[in-house]
Short mmCIF file of C-alpha atoms in Angstrom, two decimals:
data_model
loop_
_atom_site.label_atom_id
_atom_site.label_comp_id
_atom_site.label_asym_id
_atom_site.label_seq_id
_atom_site.Cartn_x
_atom_site.Cartn_y
_atom_site.Cartn_z
CA MET A 281 -22.28 -12.44 -3.12
CA ILE A 282 -20.68 -9.14 -4.15
CA HIS A 283 -23.20 -6.45 -4.92
CA GLN A 284 -22.60 -3.57 -7.29
CA SER A 285 -24.67 -0.51 -6.55
CA ASN A 286 -25.92 2.04 -9.07
CA PRO A 287 -23.30 4.16 -10.81
CA ALA A 288 -21.82 6.89 -8.67
CA PRO A 289 -22.16 10.61 -9.45
CA ASN A 290 -20.13 12.36 -12.10
CA ASN A 291 -17.10 12.65 -9.84
CA GLN A 292 -16.74 8.86 -9.89
CA GLY A 293 -14.20 7.94 -12.52
CA THR A 294 -11.94 5.05 -13.35
CA PRO A 295 -9.11 5.17 -10.78
CA GLU A 296 -5.76 6.25 -12.07
CA PRO A 297 -2.77 4.07 -11.19
CA SER A 298 -0.93 4.36 -7.93
CA ASP A 299 2.82 4.82 -8.00
CA THR A 300 3.25 1.12 -8.52
CA GLN A 301 0.71 0.15 -11.09
CA GLY A 302 -1.22 1.09 -14.20
CA LYS A 303 -4.85 2.06 -14.43
CA SER A 304 -7.65 -0.48 -14.51
CA GLU A 305 -11.11 -0.85 -15.93
CA HIS A 306 -13.27 -1.27 -12.87
CA GLN A 307 -16.42 -3.30 -12.60
CA GLY A 308 -18.62 -5.08 -10.15
CA ILE A 309 -17.80 -8.69 -9.51
CA SER A 310 -21.32 -9.71 -10.45
CA GLU A 311 -20.62 -8.47 -13.99
CA SER A 312 -18.39 -10.13 -16.59
CA GLN A 313 -14.73 -10.64 -15.86
CA GLY A 314 -12.59 -7.48 -16.03
CA ALA A 315 -10.62 -6.62 -19.11
CA SER A 316 -6.92 -5.98 -19.42
CA GLU A 317 -5.39 -2.66 -18.47
CA THR A 318 -3.01 -0.14 -19.92
CA PRO A 319 0.12 1.70 -19.15
CA GLU A 320 1.78 3.63 -7.39
CA ASN A 321 8.88 2.80 13.39
CA GLN A 322 7.21 3.85 15.21
CA GLY A 323 6.51 1.69 18.19
CA THR A 324 2.98 1.47 19.49
CA PRO A 325 2.52 3.53 22.67
CA SER A 326 2.52 1.56 25.85
CA ASP A 327 -0.76 2.98 27.14
CA GLN A 328 -3.69 0.72 27.89
CA ARG A 329 -4.97 -0.92 24.72
CA ILE A 330 -8.62 -1.13 23.80
CA ALA A 331 -10.54 -2.91 21.10
CA LYS A 332 -8.34 -5.82 20.24
CA LYS A 333 -9.67 -7.98 17.42
CA PRO A 334 -13.37 -8.33 18.24
CA ASP A 335 -14.93 -11.74 18.51
CA ALA A 336 -17.59 -12.96 16.09
CA SER A 337 -20.39 -11.34 18.08
CA THR A 338 -18.96 -7.82 17.80
CA ASP A 339 -18.57 -5.31 15.02
CA PRO A 340 -15.67 -6.24 12.67
CA THR A 341 -15.22 -2.56 11.82
CA VAL A 342 -13.78 -1.87 15.28
CA GLY A 343 -10.12 -0.91 14.90
CA ARG A 344 -7.62 -3.52 16.04
CA TRP A 345 -4.88 -1.06 16.96
CA GLN A 346 -5.96 1.70 19.30
CA HIS A 347 -5.70 2.75 22.90
CA ARG A 348 -7.54 5.21 25.09
CA GLU A 349 -6.05 8.42 26.32
CA GLY A 350 -5.08 7.99 29.95
CA SER A 351 -6.72 9.95 32.74
CA PRO A 352 -4.67 12.37 34.90
CA ALA A 353 -5.00 9.85 37.73
CA ALA A 354 -3.17 7.34 35.58
CA GLY A 355 -0.34 9.78 35.11
CA ARG A 356 -1.29 10.87 31.61
CA ALA A 357 -2.68 14.24 30.66
CA THR A 358 -5.53 14.80 28.26
CA ALA A 359 -4.66 15.23 24.60
CA THR A 360 -2.54 18.15 23.54
CA ALA A 361 -3.50 20.19 20.51
CA PRO A 362 -1.86 19.23 17.22
CA ASN A 363 1.02 21.30 15.94
CA PRO A 364 -0.38 23.22 12.94
CA THR A 365 3.11 23.76 11.50
CA ASP A 366 3.95 20.05 11.34
CA PRO A 367 2.70 18.51 8.05
CA THR A 368 2.97 15.05 9.56
CA ASP A 369 0.96 15.84 12.69
CA ALA A 370 -1.94 13.49 13.42
CA THR A 371 -4.69 15.74 12.15
CA GLU A 372 -2.79 17.96 9.74
CA ALA A 373 -2.47 16.07 6.45
CA PRO A 374 -3.28 18.13 3.32
CA HIS A 375 -6.09 15.66 2.56
CA SER A 376 -7.53 16.05 6.06
CA ALA A 377 -10.79 17.95 6.13
CA ALA A 378 -10.78 19.67 9.53
CA THR A 379 -10.81 16.39 11.35
CA ALA A 380 -12.19 17.69 14.60
CA ALA A 381 -14.53 20.34 13.30
CA ALA A 382 -18.29 20.08 13.21
CA PRO A 383 -19.98 20.68 9.82
CA ASN A 384 -21.00 24.21 8.94
CA PRO A 385 -24.81 24.37 9.25
CA THR A 386 -24.95 27.18 6.69
CA ASP A 387 -23.12 25.18 4.05
CA PRO A 388 -25.64 23.15 1.98
CA THR A 389 -22.84 20.87 0.76
CA ALA A 390 -21.63 20.00 4.25
CA THR A 391 -22.07 16.39 5.27
CA PRO A 392 -23.10 16.07 8.90
CA SER A 393 -21.16 13.68 11.12
CA THR A 394 -22.78 10.31 11.64
CA HIS A 395 -21.80 10.46 15.27
CA PRO A 396 -22.77 13.22 17.74
CA THR A 397 -20.08 15.61 18.88
CA PRO A 398 -19.58 15.35 22.65
CA SER A 399 -20.89 18.16 24.79
CA ALA A 400 -18.38 20.91 25.40
CA HIS A 401 -19.15 20.61 29.10
CA LEU A 402 -17.88 17.02 29.28
CA PRO A 403 -14.17 16.13 29.44
CA LEU A 404 -12.83 14.63 26.22
CA LEU A 405 -11.41 11.15 26.70
CA ARG A 406 -10.08 10.41 23.26
CA ALA A 407 -9.26 7.17 21.51
CA ILE A 408 -5.85 7.10 19.84
CA CYS A 409 -5.46 5.27 16.54
CA ASP A 410 -2.30 3.16 16.38
CA VAL A 411 -2.53 2.05 12.74
CA CYS A 412 0.02 4.58 11.52
CA PRO A 413 2.67 6.88 13.04
CA ARG A 414 0.25 9.85 13.10
CA HIS A 415 -1.52 8.32 16.16
CA CYS A 416 -4.58 10.51 15.61
CA ARG A 417 -6.35 11.44 18.87
CA LEU A 418 -10.07 11.33 18.28
CA ALA A 419 -13.14 12.16 20.35
CA PRO A 420 -16.53 10.78 19.29
CA GLY A 421 -17.55 12.40 16.01
CA GLN A 422 -13.99 13.08 14.83
CA ARG A 423 -12.16 11.52 11.90
CA GLY A 424 -8.48 10.81 11.51
CA ALA A 425 -6.18 12.30 8.89
CA CYS A 426 -7.04 9.41 6.55
CA PHE A 427 -10.74 10.45 6.85
CA VAL A 428 -12.00 6.86 6.84
CA ARG A 429 -11.15 5.89 10.42
CA SER A 430 -13.31 7.67 12.98
CA CYS A 431 -14.27 7.60 16.62
CA HIS A 432 -17.88 6.47 17.05
CA ASP A 433 -20.14 7.27 19.95
CA ASP A 434 -19.05 4.02 21.62
CA GLY A 435 -15.70 5.72 22.19
CA LEU A 436 -13.90 3.34 19.81
CA ILE A 437 -12.22 3.97 16.49
CA HIS A 438 -13.87 2.15 13.57
CA CYS A 439 -12.82 1.43 9.98
CA ASP A 440 -15.75 3.08 8.19
CA THR A 441 -14.97 1.57 4.77
CA TYR A 442 -15.04 -2.03 5.98
CA GLY A 443 -17.00 -4.12 3.47
CA VAL A 444 -17.31 -1.48 0.74
CA SER A 445 -15.10 -0.83 -2.27
CA SER A 446 -14.53 1.52 -5.17
CA GLY A 447 -14.81 -1.45 -7.53
CA PHE A 448 -13.00 -4.59 -8.64
CA ALA A 449 -10.78 -5.51 -11.60
CA ILE A 450 -8.80 -8.47 -12.87
CA ASP A 451 -5.14 -7.44 -13.26
CA PRO A 452 -1.93 -9.17 -14.28
CA ILE A 453 0.22 -9.56 -11.17
CA GLU A 454 3.01 -7.73 -13.01
CA LYS A 455 1.00 -4.49 -12.62
CA LYS A 456 1.39 -4.37 -8.84
CA PRO A 457 4.31 -4.60 -9.78
CA LEU A 458 5.46 -8.05 -8.66
CA ASN A 459 7.93 -9.75 -11.00
CA HIS A 460 9.01 -12.65 -8.76
CA PHE A 461 5.57 -13.68 -7.57
CA LEU A 462 3.56 -16.10 -9.73
CA PRO A 463 4.55 -14.50 -13.06
CA GLY A 464 1.82 -14.47 -15.68
CA SER A 465 -0.96 -15.00 -13.13
CA THR A 466 -3.88 -12.68 -12.43
CA ALA A 467 -5.04 -10.86 -9.31
CA LEU A 468 -8.47 -9.62 -8.29
CA SER A 469 -7.72 -6.01 -7.33
CA PHE A 470 -9.76 -3.65 -5.21
CA GLY A 471 -9.47 -0.64 -2.93
CA THR A 472 -11.68 1.57 -0.80
CA ALA A 473 -11.17 5.29 -0.16
CA GLY A 474 -8.93 7.53 1.90
CA CYS A 475 -5.20 7.51 2.60
CA ASN A 476 -2.86 8.34 5.47
CA SER A 477 -0.24 9.82 3.13
CA ALA A 478 -0.58 13.16 1.38
CA CYS A 479 1.47 12.71 -1.77
CA ARG A 480 1.41 15.74 -4.04
CA PHE A 481 2.01 13.46 -7.04
CA CYS A 482 -0.68 10.88 -6.22
CA GLN A 483 -1.82 9.21 -9.43
CA ASN A 484 -4.89 7.79 -7.72
CA TRP A 485 -6.00 10.91 -5.89
CA GLU A 486 -9.70 10.55 -6.73
CA LEU A 487 -9.78 7.65 -4.30
CA SER A 488 -7.03 8.53 -1.83
CA ALA A 489 -8.39 12.05 -1.30
CA ALA A 490 -12.06 11.03 -1.48
CA ARG A 491 -14.28 12.70 1.09
CA SER A 492 -17.55 11.05 0.13
CA TRP A 493 -18.84 7.52 0.44
CA ALA A 494 -20.25 7.99 -3.08
CA ARG A 495 -16.86 6.76 -4.26
CA LEU A 496 -17.67 3.35 -2.81
CA GLY A 497 -20.14 1.50 -5.00
CA SER A 498 -19.44 -2.19 -4.35
CA HIS A 499 -20.30 -4.17 -1.23
CA ALA A 500 -18.54 -7.42 -0.44
CA SER A 501 -17.66 -9.49 2.59
CA PRO A 502 -14.18 -11.02 2.88
CA ALA A 503 -15.63 -14.42 2.02
CA ASP A 504 -17.38 -12.95 -1.06
CA ILE A 505 -14.09 -11.57 -2.36
CA ALA A 506 -12.18 -14.80 -1.80
CA SER A 507 -14.92 -16.77 -3.55
CA ALA A 508 -15.02 -14.36 -6.49
CA ALA A 509 -11.25 -14.56 -6.97
CA ALA A 510 -11.24 -18.35 -6.85
CA SER A 511 -14.15 -18.66 -9.28
CA ARG A 512 -12.40 -16.40 -11.81
CA GLY A 513 -9.09 -18.20 -11.64
CA ALA A 514 -7.29 -15.29 -9.99
CA ARG A 515 -4.44 -16.65 -7.92
CA SER A 516 -4.24 -13.52 -5.80
CA VAL A 517 -6.34 -10.75 -4.30
CA ALA A 518 -4.54 -7.39 -4.31
CA PHE A 519 -5.38 -4.60 -1.86
CA THR A 520 -4.53 -1.54 -3.92
CA TYR A 521 -5.68 1.76 -5.54
CA ASN A 522 -5.74 3.46 -2.15
CA ASP A 523 -3.49 2.33 0.69
CA PRO A 524 -4.70 -0.84 2.46
CA ILE A 525 -3.21 0.49 5.68
CA VAL A 526 -6.35 2.59 6.20
CA PHE A 527 -8.64 -0.42 5.74
CA ALA A 528 -6.30 -2.89 7.40
CA GLU A 529 -9.02 -4.77 9.31
CA TYR A 530 -10.95 -5.42 6.09
CA ALA A 531 -7.73 -6.41 4.31
CA ILE A 532 -6.69 -8.85 7.05
CA ASP A 533 -10.09 -10.54 7.24
CA THR A 534 -10.11 -10.81 3.44
CA ALA A 535 -6.56 -12.18 3.48
CA ASP A 536 -7.57 -14.90 5.91
CA ALA A 537 -10.61 -15.80 3.80
CA CYS A 538 -8.41 -15.92 0.69
CA ARG A 539 -5.88 -18.25 2.26
CA GLU A 540 -8.69 -20.63 3.16
CA ARG A 541 -9.54 -20.80 -0.57
CA GLY A 542 -5.93 -21.15 -1.72
CA VAL A 543 -5.82 -17.54 -2.97
CA HIS A 544 -2.84 -15.33 -2.12
CA PRO A 545 -3.36 -11.96 -0.39
CA VAL A 546 -1.17 -9.15 -1.78
CA ALA A 547 -0.69 -5.61 -0.42
CA VAL A 548 0.31 -2.59 -2.53
CA THR A 549 1.19 0.12 -0.04
CA ALA A 550 3.26 3.18 0.83
CA GLY A 551 4.29 1.46 4.06
CA TYR A 552 3.53 4.36 6.42
CA MET A 553 2.42 2.13 9.27
CA ALA A 554 3.07 1.94 13.01
CA GLU A 555 5.32 -0.91 14.07
CA ARG A 556 2.87 -3.08 16.02
CA ALA A 557 0.22 -2.81 13.32
CA ALA A 558 2.79 -3.58 10.61
CA ILE A 559 3.92 -6.76 12.38
CA ASP A 560 0.31 -7.94 12.55
CA PHE A 561 -0.56 -6.85 9.01
CA TYR A 562 2.32 -8.54 7.14
CA ALA A 563 1.80 -11.79 9.03
CA HIS A 564 -1.40 -12.10 6.95
CA MET A 565 0.13 -11.19 3.55
CA ASP A 566 1.74 -13.56 1.04
CA ALA A 567 3.28 -10.72 -0.99
CA ALA A 568 3.66 -6.95 -0.91
CA ASN A 569 4.94 -4.15 -3.06
CA ILE A 570 6.00 -1.24 -0.87
CA ASP A 571 6.70 2.24 -2.22
CA LEU A 572 10.07 3.63 -1.22
CA LYS A 573 9.31 7.06 -2.60
CA GLY A 574 12.81 8.48 -2.19
CA PHE A 575 15.68 8.49 0.22
CA ASP A 576 15.62 11.94 1.77
CA GLU A 577 13.69 12.82 4.91
CA GLY A 578 13.01 16.35 3.68
CA PHE A 579 11.55 15.04 0.42
CA TYR A 580 9.28 12.69 2.34
CA ARG A 581 7.98 15.42 4.62
CA ARG A 582 7.50 18.06 1.91
CA VAL A 583 6.10 15.91 -0.89
CA THR A 584 4.36 13.00 0.86
CA GLY A 585 3.51 14.41 4.31
CA THR A 586 5.05 11.31 5.93
CA ARG A 587 8.41 10.23 7.34
CA LEU A 588 11.08 8.14 5.65
CA GLY A 589 12.22 6.46 8.86
CA ASP A 590 8.79 4.97 9.51
CA VAL A 591 8.62 3.55 5.98
CA LEU A 592 12.09 2.00 6.27
CA ARG A 593 11.04 0.28 9.48
CA THR A 594 7.93 -1.10 7.76
CA ILE A 595 10.07 -2.47 4.92
CA GLU A 596 12.27 -4.27 7.45
CA ILE A 597 9.21 -5.73 9.18
CA ALA A 598 7.63 -6.89 5.91
CA CYS A 599 10.85 -8.48 4.66
CA ALA A 600 11.22 -10.34 7.97
CA ALA A 601 7.61 -11.62 7.97
CA PRO A 602 7.59 -15.39 7.34
CA GLY A 603 6.00 -16.28 4.02
CA CYS A 604 5.66 -12.70 2.76
CA TRP A 605 7.45 -11.97 -0.54
CA VAL A 606 8.38 -8.27 -0.83
CA GLU A 607 9.32 -6.06 -3.77
CA LEU A 608 9.97 -2.30 -3.66
CA THR A 609 9.07 0.53 -6.03
CA THR A 610 10.51 4.03 -6.39
CA LEU A 611 8.65 6.51 -8.60
CA LEU A 612 11.40 8.75 -10.00
CA ILE A 613 10.28 12.40 -10.09
CA PRO A 614 12.58 14.69 -12.10
CA GLY A 615 14.40 17.14 -9.84
CA PHE A 616 13.00 15.67 -6.61
CA ASN A 617 14.35 12.18 -5.91
CA ASP A 618 16.38 11.19 -8.97
CA ASP A 619 19.86 12.50 -8.14
CA ASP A 620 22.76 10.07 -8.03
CA ALA A 621 23.54 10.56 -4.34
CA GLN A 622 20.00 9.76 -3.27
CA LEU A 623 19.84 6.71 -5.54
CA HIS A 624 23.17 5.35 -4.29
CA ALA A 625 22.07 5.83 -0.66
CA GLU A 626 18.72 4.12 -1.25
CA CYS A 627 20.20 1.10 -2.99
CA ALA A 628 22.95 0.73 -0.38
CA TRP A 629 20.32 0.76 2.38
CA ILE A 630 18.28 -1.93 0.62
CA ARG A 631 21.39 -4.09 0.16
CA ASP A 632 22.55 -3.71 3.76
CA HIS A 633 19.19 -3.86 5.58
CA VAL A 634 16.90 -6.20 3.65
CA GLY A 635 19.22 -7.89 1.18
CA ARG A 636 20.40 -7.71 -2.41
CA ASP A 637 17.73 -10.19 -3.59
CA VAL A 638 14.78 -7.86 -2.86
CA PRO A 639 13.58 -6.75 -6.32
CA LEU A 640 13.55 -2.98 -6.89
CA HIS A 641 11.37 -1.27 -9.52
CA PHE A 642 12.08 2.24 -10.80
CA SER A 643 8.87 3.68 -12.29
CA ALA A 644 8.38 6.68 -14.55
CA PHE A 645 6.45 9.65 -13.17
CA HIS A 646 3.77 11.41 -15.17
CA PRO A 647 2.25 14.76 -14.13
CA ASP A 648 -0.80 14.42 -11.89
CA PHE A 649 -2.74 15.92 -8.98
CA ARG A 650 -0.68 18.75 -7.42
CA MET A 651 2.46 18.23 -9.51
CA MET A 652 1.12 18.98 -12.98
CA ASP A 653 4.05 21.35 -13.60
CA VAL A 654 6.69 18.61 -13.30
CA PRO A 655 7.73 16.90 -16.55
CA PRO A 656 7.53 13.14 -17.10
CA THR A 657 10.53 11.01 -16.21
CA PRO A 658 12.89 10.57 -19.18
CA PRO A 659 13.65 6.92 -20.02
CA ASP A 660 17.38 7.69 -19.62
CA THR A 661 16.77 8.50 -15.94
CA LEU A 662 15.27 5.07 -15.34
CA ALA A 663 18.19 3.38 -17.12
CA ARG A 664 20.68 5.40 -15.05
CA ALA A 665 18.91 4.48 -11.80
CA ARG A 666 18.96 0.83 -12.78
CA ARG A 667 22.71 0.96 -13.46
CA ILE A 668 23.31 2.58 -10.07
CA ALA A 669 21.26 -0.09 -8.28
CA ILE A 670 23.17 -2.88 -10.01
CA SER A 671 26.49 -1.19 -9.18
CA GLU A 672 25.43 -1.17 -5.51
CA GLY A 673 24.99 -4.93 -5.62
CA LEU A 674 21.22 -5.31 -6.10
CA ARG A 675 20.59 -8.39 -8.24
CA PHE A 676 17.06 -7.81 -9.57
CA VAL A 677 16.31 -4.27 -10.77
CA TYR A 678 13.45 -3.31 -13.07
CA THR A 679 11.98 -0.27 -14.83
CA GLY A 680 8.27 0.46 -15.11
CA ASN A 681 5.68 2.69 -16.79
CA VAL A 682 7.84 2.60 -19.95
CA ARG A 683 8.39 0.00 -22.64
CA ASP A 684 11.86 -1.28 -21.83
CA ALA A 685 12.72 -4.84 -22.83
CA GLU A 686 15.90 -4.99 -20.76
CA GLY A 687 14.39 -3.27 -17.72
CA SER A 688 11.40 -5.61 -17.62
CA THR A 689 13.33 -8.88 -18.00
CA THR A 690 14.46 -11.10 -15.13
CA PHE A 691 18.09 -12.04 -15.80
CA CYS A 692 20.17 -14.62 -14.00
CA PRO A 693 22.61 -12.54 -11.92
CA ALA A 694 25.28 -15.24 -12.30
CA CYS A 695 25.31 -16.10 -16.02
CA GLY A 696 23.21 -13.27 -17.49
CA GLU A 697 20.64 -15.54 -19.18
CA ALA A 698 17.13 -14.12 -19.68
CA LEU A 699 14.82 -16.15 -17.45
CA VAL A 700 11.48 -14.30 -17.51
CA VAL A 701 10.81 -11.99 -20.47
CA ARG A 702 7.94 -9.47 -20.38
CA ASP A 703 6.32 -7.20 -22.93
CA TRP A 704 4.69 -4.53 -20.79
CA PHE A 705 2.70 -6.72 -18.37
CA ARG A 706 2.56 -9.82 -20.56
CA VAL A 707 4.99 -12.66 -19.88
CA THR A 708 6.36 -13.96 -23.18
CA LEU A 709 8.96 -16.39 -21.76
CA ASP A 710 9.14 -18.06 -18.35
CA ARG A 711 11.99 -20.49 -17.77
CA LEU A 712 11.51 -20.66 -13.98
CA SER A 713 7.92 -21.52 -13.11
CA ASP A 714 7.96 -24.93 -14.83
CA GLY A 715 11.24 -26.01 -13.28
CA GLY A 716 11.99 -27.44 -9.88
CA ILE A 717 10.97 -25.20 -6.99
CA HIS A 718 13.06 -25.35 -3.84
CA GLY A 719 13.15 -23.86 -0.37
CA ILE A 720 16.15 -22.66 1.61
CA LEU A 721 16.57 -21.61 5.21
CA HIS A 722 17.44 -17.92 5.22
CA ASP A 723 17.35 -15.76 8.36
CA SER A 724 15.12 -18.31 10.10
CA ALA A 725 12.52 -18.26 7.29
CA THR A 726 12.00 -20.57 4.35
CA VAL A 727 12.50 -18.68 1.10
CA GLN A 728 11.31 -20.23 -2.15
CA TYR A 729 13.56 -20.17 -5.17
CA ALA A 730 13.97 -21.69 -8.61
CA ARG A 731 17.19 -22.69 -10.35
CA CYS A 732 18.50 -20.99 -13.45
CA PRO A 733 18.27 -23.75 -16.09
CA SER A 734 21.59 -22.62 -17.59
CA CYS A 735 23.89 -22.39 -14.57
CA GLY A 736 21.87 -23.54 -11.55
CA GLU A 737 21.93 -20.18 -9.73
CA ALA A 738 19.17 -19.78 -7.11
CA ILE A 739 16.57 -17.18 -8.17
CA PRO A 740 14.45 -16.20 -5.15
CA GLY A 741 10.71 -15.71 -5.63
CA VAL A 742 7.35 -17.47 -5.56
CA TRP A 743 7.33 -19.16 -8.94
CA ARG A 744 4.29 -21.43 -8.79
#
């Protein structure tokens, strides 16, 4: 059973949308069904691994991807200090709240650590988190840059938001956005708190930058969530609002429980994940929308605090994962990532590395968080980006966060017929889901597709 706690303090609000979705009306699962919503490569080090997936008798919050800092006898020195000038350093994200520091005893608002800080007289043997490319080095009592993964006094890194959520909502799947995955169906959406990115434009910053468990008011086991989705007719459970990378253990266990009930697990993510963890993670997902926030390494470092190369590697891993349908989203920010050269380069990379059939969504930016001085994206910019993507050979290109009949319609790339027509997030015509569904062997994986009823062209996607 999913339990909804008492309302949170005044700083608890309805989450704003991430780059790839609109905002939702949140609720506890024990209440009535949610309403509709309106318009977001690095290899794992070869050091000795610790805390693989725990068995049933151990704590499921223990991180699955971590290793312990080697001793000098093992040929590995103790941890070096982070580089304070590197915005992508393990403990130096803008959202990070002095990861290694003890609380100030004179500050009445300071929240003491739940785990004792090791004695200064003892050598620090840190655990290293291998969920994302930051590889935060943590001694007991310290938190990673995401804030929600910490080293406990057992010397292991734990996912502290396992089993708790900011709330649940019933969404149309088109809000993720996923246009080639069970169109017209609904998803039970939820998130937790914290994030390993530091996007200045985050449209869901009240959760991603949360530094208090007061943001988390709902408690649910993976089995509870799967059961709630099935009982409400939701065909999917979406891990969203904040990035599921930081609660990956909870997401994976929930994904497995969902699959047992015939419910599809879906990830909405920025894709800033270490390679080994990404391979494991996407093996448990049936669909994902990954943000490709731009195509310039400098933009990524300055505006998101992450690295483009790591995200591109995650996209390749997700697209290669058997049974995982992937779509991409780029939030176009005027003057930052919307120039023609960057758009051409991005679309050419998608075509050449993951294929021209991967759907790409261009979404409109609106001012938020630390970019309130940037104007909204003009509709003409979205239309121009869509034309560029099509000219580069991408076959399914969409626009989002604006009302655009052409940009929200799935067209047959061969004959031009409208196959799935949408009005905002409502499907008004679907000529694919009721037809014959087929499977083809493509790069050693079976890819589902439907046939265009007019010309017979294969339209890849998960249609029913």
